[in-house]
mmCIF file of C-alpha atoms and ligand atoms in Angstrom:
data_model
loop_
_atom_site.group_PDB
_atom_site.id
_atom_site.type_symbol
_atom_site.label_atom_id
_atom_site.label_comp_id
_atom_site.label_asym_id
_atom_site.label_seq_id
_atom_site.Cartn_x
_atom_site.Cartn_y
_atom_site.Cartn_z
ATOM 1 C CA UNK A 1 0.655 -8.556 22.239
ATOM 2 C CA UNK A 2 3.872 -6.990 22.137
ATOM 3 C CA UNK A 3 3.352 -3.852 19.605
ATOM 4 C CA UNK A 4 7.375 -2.891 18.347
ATOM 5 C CA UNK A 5 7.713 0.625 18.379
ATOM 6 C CA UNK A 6 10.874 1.262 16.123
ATOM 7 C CA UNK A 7 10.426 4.359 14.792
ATOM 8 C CA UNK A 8 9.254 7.035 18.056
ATOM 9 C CA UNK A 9 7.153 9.610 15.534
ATOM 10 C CA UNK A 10 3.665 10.856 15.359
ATOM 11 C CA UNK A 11 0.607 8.676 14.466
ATOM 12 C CA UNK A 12 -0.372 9.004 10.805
ATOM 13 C CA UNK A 13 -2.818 6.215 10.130
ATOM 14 C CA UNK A 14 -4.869 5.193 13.609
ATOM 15 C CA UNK A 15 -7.285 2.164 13.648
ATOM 16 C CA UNK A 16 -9.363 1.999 16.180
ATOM 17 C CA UNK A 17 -11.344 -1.491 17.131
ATOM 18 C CA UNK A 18 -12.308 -1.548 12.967
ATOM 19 C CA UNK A 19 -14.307 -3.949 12.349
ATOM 20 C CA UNK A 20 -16.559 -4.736 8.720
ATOM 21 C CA UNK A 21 -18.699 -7.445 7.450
ATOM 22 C CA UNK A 22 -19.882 -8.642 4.323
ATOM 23 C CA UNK A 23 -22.784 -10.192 4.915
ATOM 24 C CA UNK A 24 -22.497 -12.854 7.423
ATOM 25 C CA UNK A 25 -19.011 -12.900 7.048
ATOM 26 C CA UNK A 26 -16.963 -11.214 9.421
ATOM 27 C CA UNK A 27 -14.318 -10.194 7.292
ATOM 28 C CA UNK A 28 -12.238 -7.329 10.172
ATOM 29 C CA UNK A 29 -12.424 -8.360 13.392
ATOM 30 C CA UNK A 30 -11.616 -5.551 16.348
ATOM 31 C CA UNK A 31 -8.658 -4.175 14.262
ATOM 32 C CA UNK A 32 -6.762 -1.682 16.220
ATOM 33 C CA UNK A 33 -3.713 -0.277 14.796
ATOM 34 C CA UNK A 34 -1.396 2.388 14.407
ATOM 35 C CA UNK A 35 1.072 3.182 11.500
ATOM 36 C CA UNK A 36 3.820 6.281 12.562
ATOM 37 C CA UNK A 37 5.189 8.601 10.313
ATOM 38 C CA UNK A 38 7.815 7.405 8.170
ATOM 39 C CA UNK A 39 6.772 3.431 8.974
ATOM 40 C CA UNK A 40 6.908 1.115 7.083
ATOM 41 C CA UNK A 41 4.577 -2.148 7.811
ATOM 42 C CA UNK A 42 4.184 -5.469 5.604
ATOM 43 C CA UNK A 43 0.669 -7.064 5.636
ATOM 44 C CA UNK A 44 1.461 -10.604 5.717
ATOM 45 C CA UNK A 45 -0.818 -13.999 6.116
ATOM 46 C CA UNK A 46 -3.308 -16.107 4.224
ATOM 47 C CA UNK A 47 -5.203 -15.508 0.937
ATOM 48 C CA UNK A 48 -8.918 -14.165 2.571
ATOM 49 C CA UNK A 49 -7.314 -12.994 5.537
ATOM 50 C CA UNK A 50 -8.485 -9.716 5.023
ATOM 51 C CA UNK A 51 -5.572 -7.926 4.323
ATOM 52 C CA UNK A 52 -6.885 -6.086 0.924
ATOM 53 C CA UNK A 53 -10.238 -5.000 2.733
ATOM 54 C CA UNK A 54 -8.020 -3.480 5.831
ATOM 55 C CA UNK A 55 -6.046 -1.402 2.805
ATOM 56 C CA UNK A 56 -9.412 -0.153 1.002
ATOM 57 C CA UNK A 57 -10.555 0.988 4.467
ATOM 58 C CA UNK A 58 -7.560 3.138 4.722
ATOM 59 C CA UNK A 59 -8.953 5.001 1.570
ATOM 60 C CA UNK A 60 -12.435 4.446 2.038
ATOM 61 C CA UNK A 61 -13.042 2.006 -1.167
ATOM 62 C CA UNK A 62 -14.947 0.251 1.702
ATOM 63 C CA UNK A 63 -17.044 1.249 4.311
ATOM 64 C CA UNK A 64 -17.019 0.280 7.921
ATOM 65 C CA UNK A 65 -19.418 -1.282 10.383
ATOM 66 C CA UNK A 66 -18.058 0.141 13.789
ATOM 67 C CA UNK A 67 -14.878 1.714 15.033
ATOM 68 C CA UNK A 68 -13.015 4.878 13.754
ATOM 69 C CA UNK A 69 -9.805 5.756 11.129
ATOM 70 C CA UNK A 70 -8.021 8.832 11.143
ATOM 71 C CA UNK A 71 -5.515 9.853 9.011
ATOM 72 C CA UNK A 72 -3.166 12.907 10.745
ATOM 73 C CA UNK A 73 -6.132 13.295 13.467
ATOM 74 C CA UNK A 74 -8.387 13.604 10.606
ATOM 75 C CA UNK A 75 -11.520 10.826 10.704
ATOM 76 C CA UNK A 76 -12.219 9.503 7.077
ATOM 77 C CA UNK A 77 -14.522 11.353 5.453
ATOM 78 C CA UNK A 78 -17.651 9.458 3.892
ATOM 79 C CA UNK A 79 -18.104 11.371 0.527
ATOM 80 C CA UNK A 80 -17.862 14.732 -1.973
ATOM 81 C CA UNK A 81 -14.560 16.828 -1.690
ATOM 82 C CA UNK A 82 -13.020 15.905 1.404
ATOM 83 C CA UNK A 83 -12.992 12.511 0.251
ATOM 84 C CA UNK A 84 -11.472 12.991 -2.345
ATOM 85 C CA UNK A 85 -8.877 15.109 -0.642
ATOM 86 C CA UNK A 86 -8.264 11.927 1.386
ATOM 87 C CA UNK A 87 -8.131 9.665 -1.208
ATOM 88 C CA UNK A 88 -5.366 11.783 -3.040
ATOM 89 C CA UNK A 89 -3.563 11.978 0.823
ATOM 90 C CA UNK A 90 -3.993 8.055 0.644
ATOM 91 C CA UNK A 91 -1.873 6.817 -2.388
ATOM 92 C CA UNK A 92 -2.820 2.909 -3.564
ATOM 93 C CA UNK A 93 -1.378 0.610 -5.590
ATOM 94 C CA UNK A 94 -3.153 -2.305 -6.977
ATOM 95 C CA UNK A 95 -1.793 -6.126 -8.080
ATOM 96 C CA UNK A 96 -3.555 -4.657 -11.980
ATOM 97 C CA UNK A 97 -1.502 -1.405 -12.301
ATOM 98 C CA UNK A 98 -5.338 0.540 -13.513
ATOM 99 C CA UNK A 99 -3.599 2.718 -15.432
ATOM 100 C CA UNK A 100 -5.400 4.851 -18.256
ATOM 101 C CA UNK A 101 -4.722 2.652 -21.236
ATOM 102 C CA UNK A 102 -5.886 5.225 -23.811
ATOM 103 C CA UNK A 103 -3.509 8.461 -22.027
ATOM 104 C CA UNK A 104 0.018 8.204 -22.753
ATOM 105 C CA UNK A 105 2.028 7.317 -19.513
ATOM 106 C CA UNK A 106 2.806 11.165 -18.723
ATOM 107 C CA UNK A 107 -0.689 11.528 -19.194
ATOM 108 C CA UNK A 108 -1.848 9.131 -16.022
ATOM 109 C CA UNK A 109 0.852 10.637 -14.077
ATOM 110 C CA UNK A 110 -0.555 14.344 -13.853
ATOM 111 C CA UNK A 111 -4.394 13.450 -14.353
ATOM 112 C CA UNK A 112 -4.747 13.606 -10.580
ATOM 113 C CA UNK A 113 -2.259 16.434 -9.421
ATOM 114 C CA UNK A 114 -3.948 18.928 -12.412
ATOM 115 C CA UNK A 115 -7.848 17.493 -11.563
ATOM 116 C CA UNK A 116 -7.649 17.321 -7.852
ATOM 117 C CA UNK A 117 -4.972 19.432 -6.495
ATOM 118 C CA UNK A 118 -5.136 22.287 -9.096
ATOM 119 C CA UNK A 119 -1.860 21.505 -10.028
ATOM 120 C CA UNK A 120 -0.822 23.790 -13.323
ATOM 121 C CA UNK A 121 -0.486 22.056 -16.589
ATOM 122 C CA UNK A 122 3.298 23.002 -16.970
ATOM 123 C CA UNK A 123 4.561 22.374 -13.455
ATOM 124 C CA UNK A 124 2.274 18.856 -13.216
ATOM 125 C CA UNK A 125 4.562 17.397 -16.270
ATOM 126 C CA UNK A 126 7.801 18.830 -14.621
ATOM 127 C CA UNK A 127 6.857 16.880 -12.013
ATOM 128 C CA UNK A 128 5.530 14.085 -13.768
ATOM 129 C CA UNK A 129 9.299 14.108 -15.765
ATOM 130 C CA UNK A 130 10.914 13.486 -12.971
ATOM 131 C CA UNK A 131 8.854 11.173 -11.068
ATOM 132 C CA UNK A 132 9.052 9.176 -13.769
ATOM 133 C CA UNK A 133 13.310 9.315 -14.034
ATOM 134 C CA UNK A 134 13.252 8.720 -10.292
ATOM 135 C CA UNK A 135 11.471 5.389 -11.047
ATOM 136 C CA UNK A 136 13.239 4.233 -13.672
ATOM 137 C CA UNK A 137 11.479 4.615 -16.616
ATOM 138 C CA UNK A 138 11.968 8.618 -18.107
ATOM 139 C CA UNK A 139 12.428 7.565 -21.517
ATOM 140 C CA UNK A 140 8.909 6.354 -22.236
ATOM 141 C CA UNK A 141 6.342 9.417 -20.876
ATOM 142 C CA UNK A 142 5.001 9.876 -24.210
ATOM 143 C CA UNK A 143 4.076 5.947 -24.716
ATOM 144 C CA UNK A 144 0.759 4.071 -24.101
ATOM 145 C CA UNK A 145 0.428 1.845 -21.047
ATOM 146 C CA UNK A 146 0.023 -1.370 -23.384
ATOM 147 C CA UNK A 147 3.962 -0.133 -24.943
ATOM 148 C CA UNK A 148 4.858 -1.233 -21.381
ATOM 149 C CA UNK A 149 6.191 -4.419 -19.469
ATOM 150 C CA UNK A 150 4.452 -5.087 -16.755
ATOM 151 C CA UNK A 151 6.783 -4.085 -14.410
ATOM 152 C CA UNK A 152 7.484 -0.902 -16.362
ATOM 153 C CA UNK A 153 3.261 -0.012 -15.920
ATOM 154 C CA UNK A 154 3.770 -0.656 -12.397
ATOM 155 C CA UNK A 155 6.241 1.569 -11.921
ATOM 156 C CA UNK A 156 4.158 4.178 -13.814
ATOM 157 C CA UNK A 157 1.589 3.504 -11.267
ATOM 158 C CA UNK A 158 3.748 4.147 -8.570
ATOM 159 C CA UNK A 159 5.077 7.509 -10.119
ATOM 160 C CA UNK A 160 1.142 8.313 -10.365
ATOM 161 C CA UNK A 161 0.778 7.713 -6.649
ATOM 162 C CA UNK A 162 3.407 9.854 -5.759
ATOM 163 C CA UNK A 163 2.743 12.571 -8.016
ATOM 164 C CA UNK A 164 -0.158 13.274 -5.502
ATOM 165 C CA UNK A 165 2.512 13.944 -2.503
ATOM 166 C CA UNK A 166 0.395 10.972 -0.473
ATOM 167 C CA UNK A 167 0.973 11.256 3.449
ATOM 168 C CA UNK A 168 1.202 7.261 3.077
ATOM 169 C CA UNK A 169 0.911 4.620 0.382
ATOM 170 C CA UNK A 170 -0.666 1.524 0.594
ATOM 171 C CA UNK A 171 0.396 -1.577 -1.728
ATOM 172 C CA UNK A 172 -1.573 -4.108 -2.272
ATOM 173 C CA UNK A 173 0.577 -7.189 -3.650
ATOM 174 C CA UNK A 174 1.988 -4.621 -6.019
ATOM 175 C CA UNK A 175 4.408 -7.193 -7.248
ATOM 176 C CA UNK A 176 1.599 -10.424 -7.813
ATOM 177 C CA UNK A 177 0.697 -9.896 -11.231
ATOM 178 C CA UNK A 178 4.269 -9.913 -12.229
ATOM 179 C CA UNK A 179 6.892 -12.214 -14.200
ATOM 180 C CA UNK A 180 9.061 -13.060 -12.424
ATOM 181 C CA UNK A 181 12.279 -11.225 -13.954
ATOM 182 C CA UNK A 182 10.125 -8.058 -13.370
ATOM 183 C CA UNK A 183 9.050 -8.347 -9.625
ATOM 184 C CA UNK A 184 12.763 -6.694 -8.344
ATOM 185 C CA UNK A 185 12.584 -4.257 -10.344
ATOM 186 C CA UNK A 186 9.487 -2.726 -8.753
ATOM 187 C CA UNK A 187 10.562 -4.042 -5.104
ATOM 188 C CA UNK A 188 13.631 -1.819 -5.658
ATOM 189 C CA UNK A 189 11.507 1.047 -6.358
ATOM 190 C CA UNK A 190 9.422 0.207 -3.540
ATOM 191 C CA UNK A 191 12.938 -0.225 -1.257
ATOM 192 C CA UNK A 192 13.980 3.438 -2.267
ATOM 193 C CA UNK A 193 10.697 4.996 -1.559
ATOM 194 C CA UNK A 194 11.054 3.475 1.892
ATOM 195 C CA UNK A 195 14.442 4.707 2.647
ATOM 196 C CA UNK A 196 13.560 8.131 1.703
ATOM 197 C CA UNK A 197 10.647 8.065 4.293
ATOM 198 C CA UNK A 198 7.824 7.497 2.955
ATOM 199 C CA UNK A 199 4.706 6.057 5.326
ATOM 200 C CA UNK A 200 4.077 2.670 3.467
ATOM 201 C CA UNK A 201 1.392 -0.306 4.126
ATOM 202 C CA UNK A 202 3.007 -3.012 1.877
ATOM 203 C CA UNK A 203 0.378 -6.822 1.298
ATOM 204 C CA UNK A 204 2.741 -8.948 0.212
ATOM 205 C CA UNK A 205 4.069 -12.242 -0.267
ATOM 206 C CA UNK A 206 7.744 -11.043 -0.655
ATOM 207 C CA UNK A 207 9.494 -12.274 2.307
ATOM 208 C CA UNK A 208 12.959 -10.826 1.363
ATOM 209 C CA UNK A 209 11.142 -7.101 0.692
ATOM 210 C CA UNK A 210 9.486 -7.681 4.342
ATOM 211 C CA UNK A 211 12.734 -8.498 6.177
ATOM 212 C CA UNK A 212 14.728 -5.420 3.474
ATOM 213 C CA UNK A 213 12.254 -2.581 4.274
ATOM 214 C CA UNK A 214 9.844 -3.577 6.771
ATOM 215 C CA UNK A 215 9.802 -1.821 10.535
ATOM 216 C CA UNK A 216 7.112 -3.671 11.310
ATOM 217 C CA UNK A 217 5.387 -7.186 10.142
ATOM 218 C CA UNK A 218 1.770 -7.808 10.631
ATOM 219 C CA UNK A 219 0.305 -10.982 10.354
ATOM 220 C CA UNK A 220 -3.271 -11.672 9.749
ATOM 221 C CA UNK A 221 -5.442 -14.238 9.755
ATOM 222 C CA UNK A 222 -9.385 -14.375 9.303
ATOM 223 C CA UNK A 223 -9.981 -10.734 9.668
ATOM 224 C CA UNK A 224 -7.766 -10.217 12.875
ATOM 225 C CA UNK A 225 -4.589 -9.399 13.754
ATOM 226 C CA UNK A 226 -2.540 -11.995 14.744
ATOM 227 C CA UNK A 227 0.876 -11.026 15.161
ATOM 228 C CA UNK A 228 3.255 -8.197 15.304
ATOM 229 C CA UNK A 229 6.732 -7.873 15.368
ATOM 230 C CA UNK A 230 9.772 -6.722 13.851
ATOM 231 C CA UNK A 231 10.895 -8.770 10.428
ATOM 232 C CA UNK A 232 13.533 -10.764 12.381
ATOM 233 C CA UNK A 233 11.735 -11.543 15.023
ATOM 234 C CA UNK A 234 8.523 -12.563 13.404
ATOM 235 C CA UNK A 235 10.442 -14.553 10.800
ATOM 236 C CA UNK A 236 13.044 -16.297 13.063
ATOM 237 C CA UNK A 237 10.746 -16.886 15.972
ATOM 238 C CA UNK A 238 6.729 -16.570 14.925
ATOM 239 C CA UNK A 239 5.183 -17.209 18.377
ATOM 240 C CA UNK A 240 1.136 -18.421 17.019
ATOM 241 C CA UNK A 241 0.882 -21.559 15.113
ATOM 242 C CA UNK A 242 -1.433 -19.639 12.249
ATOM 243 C CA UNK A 243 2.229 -18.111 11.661
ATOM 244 C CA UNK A 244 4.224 -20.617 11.991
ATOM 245 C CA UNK A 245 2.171 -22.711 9.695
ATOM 246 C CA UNK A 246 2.303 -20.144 6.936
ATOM 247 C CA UNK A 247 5.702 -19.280 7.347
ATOM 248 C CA UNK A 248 6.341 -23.255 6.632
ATOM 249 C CA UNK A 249 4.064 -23.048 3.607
ATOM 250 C CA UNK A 250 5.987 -19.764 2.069
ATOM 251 C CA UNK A 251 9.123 -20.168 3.113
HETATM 252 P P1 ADP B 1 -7.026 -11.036 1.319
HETATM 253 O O1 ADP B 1 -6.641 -9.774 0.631
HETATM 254 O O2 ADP B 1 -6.313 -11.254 2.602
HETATM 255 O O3 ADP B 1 -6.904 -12.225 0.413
HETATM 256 P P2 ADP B 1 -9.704 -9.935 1.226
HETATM 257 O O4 ADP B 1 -9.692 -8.728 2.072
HETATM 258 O O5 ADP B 1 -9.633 -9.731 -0.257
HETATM 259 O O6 ADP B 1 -8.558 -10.941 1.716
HETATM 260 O O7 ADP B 1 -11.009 -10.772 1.507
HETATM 261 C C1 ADP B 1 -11.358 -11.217 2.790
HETATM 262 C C2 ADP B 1 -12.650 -11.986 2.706
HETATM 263 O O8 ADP B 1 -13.699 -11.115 2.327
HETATM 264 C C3 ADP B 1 -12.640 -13.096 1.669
HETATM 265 O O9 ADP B 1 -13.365 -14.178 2.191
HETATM 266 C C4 ADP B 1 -13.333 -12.484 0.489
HETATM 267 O O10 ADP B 1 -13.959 -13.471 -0.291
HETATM 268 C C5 ADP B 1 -14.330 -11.566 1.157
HETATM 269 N N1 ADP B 1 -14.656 -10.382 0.340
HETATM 270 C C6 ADP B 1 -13.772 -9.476 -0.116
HETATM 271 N N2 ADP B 1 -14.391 -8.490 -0.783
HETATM 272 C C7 ADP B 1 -15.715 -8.792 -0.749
HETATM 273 C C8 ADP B 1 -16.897 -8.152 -1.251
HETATM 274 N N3 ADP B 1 -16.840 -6.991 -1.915
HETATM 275 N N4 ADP B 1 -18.081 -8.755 -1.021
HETATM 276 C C9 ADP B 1 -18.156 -9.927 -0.324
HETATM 277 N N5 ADP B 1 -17.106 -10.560 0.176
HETATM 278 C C10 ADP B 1 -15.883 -10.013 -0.024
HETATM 279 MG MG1 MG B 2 -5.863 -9.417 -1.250
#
């Protein structure tokens, strides 16, 4: 398989021949990838493909059978501090935005960076103030997540991510749980965060996100993966059939 290479920077994220069951079913099979500084890569294919279990193995929601995962050199830690160290390195965002619903939306935003990094009160809510501007939404810190649109709590849980300083963030159809009239908003976000740099693992459906801000597409399909290539090449010419079939079905 042809692996594009379009950014030439360091490794950040490094699978190597990953592979995880649940029960009988073999749900990774021999995964073996590597996502560069400053990439960003879209998780595409079919629902049960695999594609949330490969992003909870990036943070170590899941375990794995065989194989190894560094992050920066690092291998994943299994438990206590230095996993969660890794976890606040690892920034995820969910389809249901888990935010706090009884903290106010300030409050989510510098839970983490004051618990886990040691973050001072005073500087955590600077920051917090103007994560929350650069997303879109400074005007409504002091509100409770239910005050919220949808896309507005997603956004919140974005900020929340970032207030962390993550090496990389994973989404995880970040945009599924959406109306409709919401899902650019949060794309856009998502768009910005990409051009300033950011290391992003993006499961999605979005095609027109993928082919905006992708470097790389990934296709998978029952636990492996199946393709790789740049967004214009995998959408105008999708060499398996698994692709081209659901490439006919989505697009
Ligand atoms: P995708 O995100 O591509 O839809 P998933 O990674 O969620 O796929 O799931 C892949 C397969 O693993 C599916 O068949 C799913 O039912 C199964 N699966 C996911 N999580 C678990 C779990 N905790 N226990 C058992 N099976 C699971
Ligand atoms: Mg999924």
């Amino acid at each position: 398989m042809v692996v594009p290479m379009t950014r030439a920077s360091e490794p950040l994220v490094v699978l190597t021949d990953v592979n995880k069951h649940f029960g009988a079913l073999h749900v990774l099979r021999d995964i073996d990838l590597t996502i560069h500084k400053g990439e960003v890569v879209v998780v595409i294919g079919p629902s049960g493909s695999g594609k949330s279990t490969l992003c909870r193995t990036i943070n170590r929601l899941e375990s794995i059978d065989s194989g190894s995962i560094t992050i920066d050199g690092v291998p994943l830690p299994a438990e206590g501090k230095a996993l969660a160290k890794l976890r606040a390195d690892v920034g995820m965002v969910f389809q249901s935005f888990n935010l706090f619903s009884h903290m106010t939306v300030a409050e989510n935003v510098t839970l983490g960076p004051i618990k886990v990094r040691g973050i001072d009160k005073a500087k955590a809510n600077e920051r917090a103030k103007e994560l929350l501007e650069r997303v879109g939404i400074g005007e409504q810190s002091n509100k409770l997540p239910a005050q919220l649109s949808g896309g507005q709590q997603q956004r919140v849980a974005i900020a929340r991510s970032l207030a962390m300083d993550p090496k990389v963030m994973l989404f995880d159809e970040p945009t599924s749980a959406l109306d409709p009239e919401m899902i650019n908003e949060v794309l856009d976000v998502m768009i910005s965060l990409a051009k300033s740099g950011m290391t992003m693992v993006v499961v999605t459906h979005e095609m027109g996100f993928a082919r905006r801000a992708a470097d790389r597409v990934i296709f998978m399909a029952d636990g492996q993966i199946v393709e790789q290539a740049t967004p214009e090449e995998f959408f105008t010419n999708p060499r398996s059939d698994r692709a081209k079939d659901f490439l006919s079905k989505i697009l």
